[in-house]
Amino acid sequence: MSLDTASLREADRRFVWHPFTQMRSWCAESQVVIAAGEGCELIDTDGKRYLDGVSSLWANLHGHRHPRLDAAVADQAGKISHGTMLGLANVPATELAERLVGLAPGRLQKVFYAGDGACAVEIAVKMAFEYWSLRGETGRDLFLKLDEAYHGDTIGAVSVGGIDLFHRIFGPLLFPTIAAPTPNAYRRPHDLTPEGYEELATAAMESAVAEHARRLAAVVIEPRIQAAAGMLTHPPGYLRRVREACDRHDVLLIVDEVATGFGRTGPMFSCEAEGVEPDLMTLGKGLTGGYLTLSAVLASDGVYDAFLGEPDEGRTFYHGHTYTGNPLAAAVALANLDVFEEESVLGGLAPKVEAMRRGLAERVAPHPHAGDVRQLGMMAGIELVADRASKDPFPVSRQVGNRICARAVEHGVIMRPLGDILVLMPPLATSIEQIERLVEVTGVCIDEELG
Ligand SMILES: *Cc1c(COP(=O)(O)O)cnc(C)c1O
């Protein structure tokens, strides 16, 4: 098959509006057009191969064109591709719910499906609000979030987000929330030690929960690492302290595992690492191994039971989507879970995580413009700064992150920065050799751009 790259590029410029993209810059550049994938590589219309350094936006786990996942799509398409869950059950969505409940923390017993991560967050927020209303506590209209939180781009998800650059513009449309400081010490005030700052941030979260307890429906949190904020890791024990604060003050805990779920941080779900059981947990991105759009909210029996009643009592959860529980997506999600078992994916992660850690420590961290290198499991962020001592950023106009990622493309690696923070989040299936290459190319591109 020969593809005309130039005419595809031209058609893309003319007809497509890309997400999170300044289209004027996009149209001024020569873009890579992906035609295929194989394992942890992407292949463009000219046949050039690239390492998929960001798992096709944090979604792919076992590589592209995995035979098991490909077969699941084909098999299910041979039966039925979509059927509504309003008034009907379907085979894969039912089987998947049972499997997810078996894997998730014990408290979570029910599965509600949606299509994207943001929708899952939206649903969790609405569930938490309605839960309290049904219990007669109609004043529970606030959510506690962290500064620089990211939970997706629908209005409810943006309301519980805190990334100024993306969210400020929509301010007038958002519902009010309470924000607690991000417990990552890199950008702490000068007069505090890292430990001192972490303790202060934790105490601030605890007192915010205590102060607003009567009005808080839930605390919403990305567990142990805030990915979109630039891979901001939290100190060990922080999530545990959030759970304890919620328990003390009778507030629900929504843990957003859309980015961290499915082994990205080591365990299947990040909250497991601290023995934390949320009341509501959101899943997305890796749920289908990065194949199809599917997300889910897992709910505790405590939450679910509050919605039970007679038809005329109005206790129904009034929410749904046309593609809720899509069978094709659910079938590939089941195959995704099979691959975790059949290939002992979690058991094989430790040496890969170590290879990334060692590579970053030796090849990247020593660079004078590497301000901070953060990693949790297979998720890493490299924060580049103009001055290491003052932590002053580069001027935005220099586009350091974008320029380094453009260089990486030349070297056959696809990366995407968050501002001047380089993100490495390769598929779990990435080999140790590929991880070493990913880190080496990152180091080379930093050297080329910043000397
Ligand atoms: C990506 C992300 C979302 C949004 O998921 P979409 O599928 O892009 O809507 C929500 N929460 C977290 C933590 C994410 O990283």
mmCIF file of N, CA and C and ligand atoms in Angstrom, residues 58 115-119 121 150-153 222 227-228 256-259 285, ligand 1:
data_model
loop_
_atom_site.group_PDB
_atom_site.id
_atom_site.type_symbol
_atom_site.label_atom_id
_atom_site.label_comp_id
_atom_site.label_asym_id
_atom_site.label_seq_id
_atom_site.Cartn_x
_atom_site.Cartn_y
_atom_site.Cartn_z
ATOM 1 N N TRP A 58 -0.749 7.579 26.772
ATOM 2 C CA TRP A 58 -0.926 6.917 28.068
ATOM 3 C C TRP A 58 -1.956 5.798 28.025
ATOM 4 N N GLY A 115 -17.367 6.284 28.109
ATOM 5 C CA GLY A 115 -16.479 6.178 26.968
ATOM 6 C C GLY A 115 -15.082 6.734 27.172
ATOM 7 N N ASP A 116 -14.959 7.838 27.896
ATOM 8 C CA ASP A 116 -13.669 8.489 28.084
ATOM 9 C C ASP A 116 -13.397 8.705 29.569
ATOM 10 N N GLY A 117 -12.151 8.974 29.869
ATOM 11 C CA GLY A 117 -11.772 9.222 31.258
ATOM 12 C C GLY A 117 -12.543 10.391 31.857
ATOM 13 N N ALA A 118 -12.658 11.474 31.091
ATOM 14 C CA ALA A 118 -13.361 12.653 31.604
ATOM 15 C C ALA A 118 -14.807 12.305 31.961
ATOM 16 N N CYS A 119 -15.449 11.484 31.135
ATOM 17 C CA CYS A 119 -16.828 11.066 31.425
ATOM 18 C C CYS A 119 -16.883 10.273 32.716
ATOM 19 N N VAL A 121 -14.945 10.603 35.276
ATOM 20 C CA VAL A 121 -14.819 11.561 36.386
ATOM 21 C C VAL A 121 -16.138 12.310 36.588
ATOM 22 N N TYR A 150 -5.572 17.206 37.298
ATOM 23 C CA TYR A 150 -6.130 17.050 35.949
ATOM 24 C C TYR A 150 -7.022 15.819 35.920
ATOM 25 N N HIS A 151 -8.279 16.026 35.557
ATOM 26 C CA HIS A 151 -9.218 14.906 35.524
ATOM 27 C C HIS A 151 -9.995 14.847 34.213
ATOM 28 N N GLY A 152 -9.535 15.553 33.201
ATOM 29 C CA GLY A 152 -10.217 15.518 31.908
ATOM 30 C C GLY A 152 -10.824 16.853 31.562
ATOM 31 N N ASP A 153 -11.487 16.934 30.418
ATOM 32 C CA ASP A 153 -11.836 18.220 29.826
ATOM 33 C C ASP A 153 -13.322 18.547 29.711
ATOM 34 N N GLU A 222 -5.784 12.158 42.054
ATOM 35 C CA GLU A 222 -4.974 11.242 41.253
ATOM 36 C C GLU A 222 -4.024 10.558 42.244
ATOM 37 N N ALA A 227 -0.186 13.117 36.876
ATOM 38 C CA ALA A 227 0.489 12.901 35.600
ATOM 39 C C ALA A 227 0.494 14.161 34.743
ATOM 40 N N ALA A 228 -0.695 14.700 34.441
ATOM 41 C CA ALA A 228 -0.777 15.823 33.508
ATOM 42 C C ALA A 228 -0.148 17.092 34.082
ATOM 43 N N ASP A 256 -8.922 8.766 41.034
ATOM 44 C CA ASP A 256 -8.925 8.794 39.566
ATOM 45 C C ASP A 256 -7.708 8.014 39.053
ATOM 46 N N GLU A 257 -7.964 6.769 38.664
ATOM 47 C CA GLU A 257 -6.894 5.884 38.172
ATOM 48 C C GLU A 257 -6.853 5.855 36.643
ATOM 49 N N VAL A 258 -7.416 6.879 35.998
ATOM 50 C CA VAL A 258 -7.452 6.876 34.528
ATOM 51 C C VAL A 258 -6.036 6.775 33.948
ATOM 52 N N ALA A 259 -5.088 7.529 34.524
ATOM 53 C CA ALA A 259 -3.710 7.472 34.013
ATOM 54 C C ALA A 259 -2.909 6.365 34.699
ATOM 55 N N LYS A 285 -8.231 5.179 29.785
ATOM 56 C CA LYS A 285 -6.950 5.000 29.076
ATOM 57 C C LYS A 285 -6.558 3.533 28.840
HETATM 58 C C1 LIG B 1 -6.276 11.583 30.762
HETATM 59 C C2 LIG B 1 -6.902 11.702 32.111
HETATM 60 C C3 LIG B 1 -8.282 11.885 32.244
HETATM 61 C C4 LIG B 1 -9.179 12.133 31.046
HETATM 62 O O1 LIG B 1 -9.329 11.000 30.252
HETATM 63 P P1 LIG B 1 -9.859 11.208 28.728
HETATM 64 O O2 LIG B 1 -10.037 9.803 28.252
HETATM 65 O O3 LIG B 1 -8.774 11.927 28.009
HETATM 66 O O4 LIG B 1 -11.110 11.973 28.805
HETATM 67 C C5 LIG B 1 -8.821 11.890 33.502
HETATM 68 N N1 LIG B 1 -8.045 11.729 34.584
HETATM 69 C C6 LIG B 1 -6.726 11.547 34.503
HETATM 70 C C7 LIG B 1 -5.932 11.353 35.746
HETATM 71 C C8 LIG B 1 -6.086 11.549 33.269
HETATM 72 O O5 LIG B 1 -4.762 11.426 33.172
#
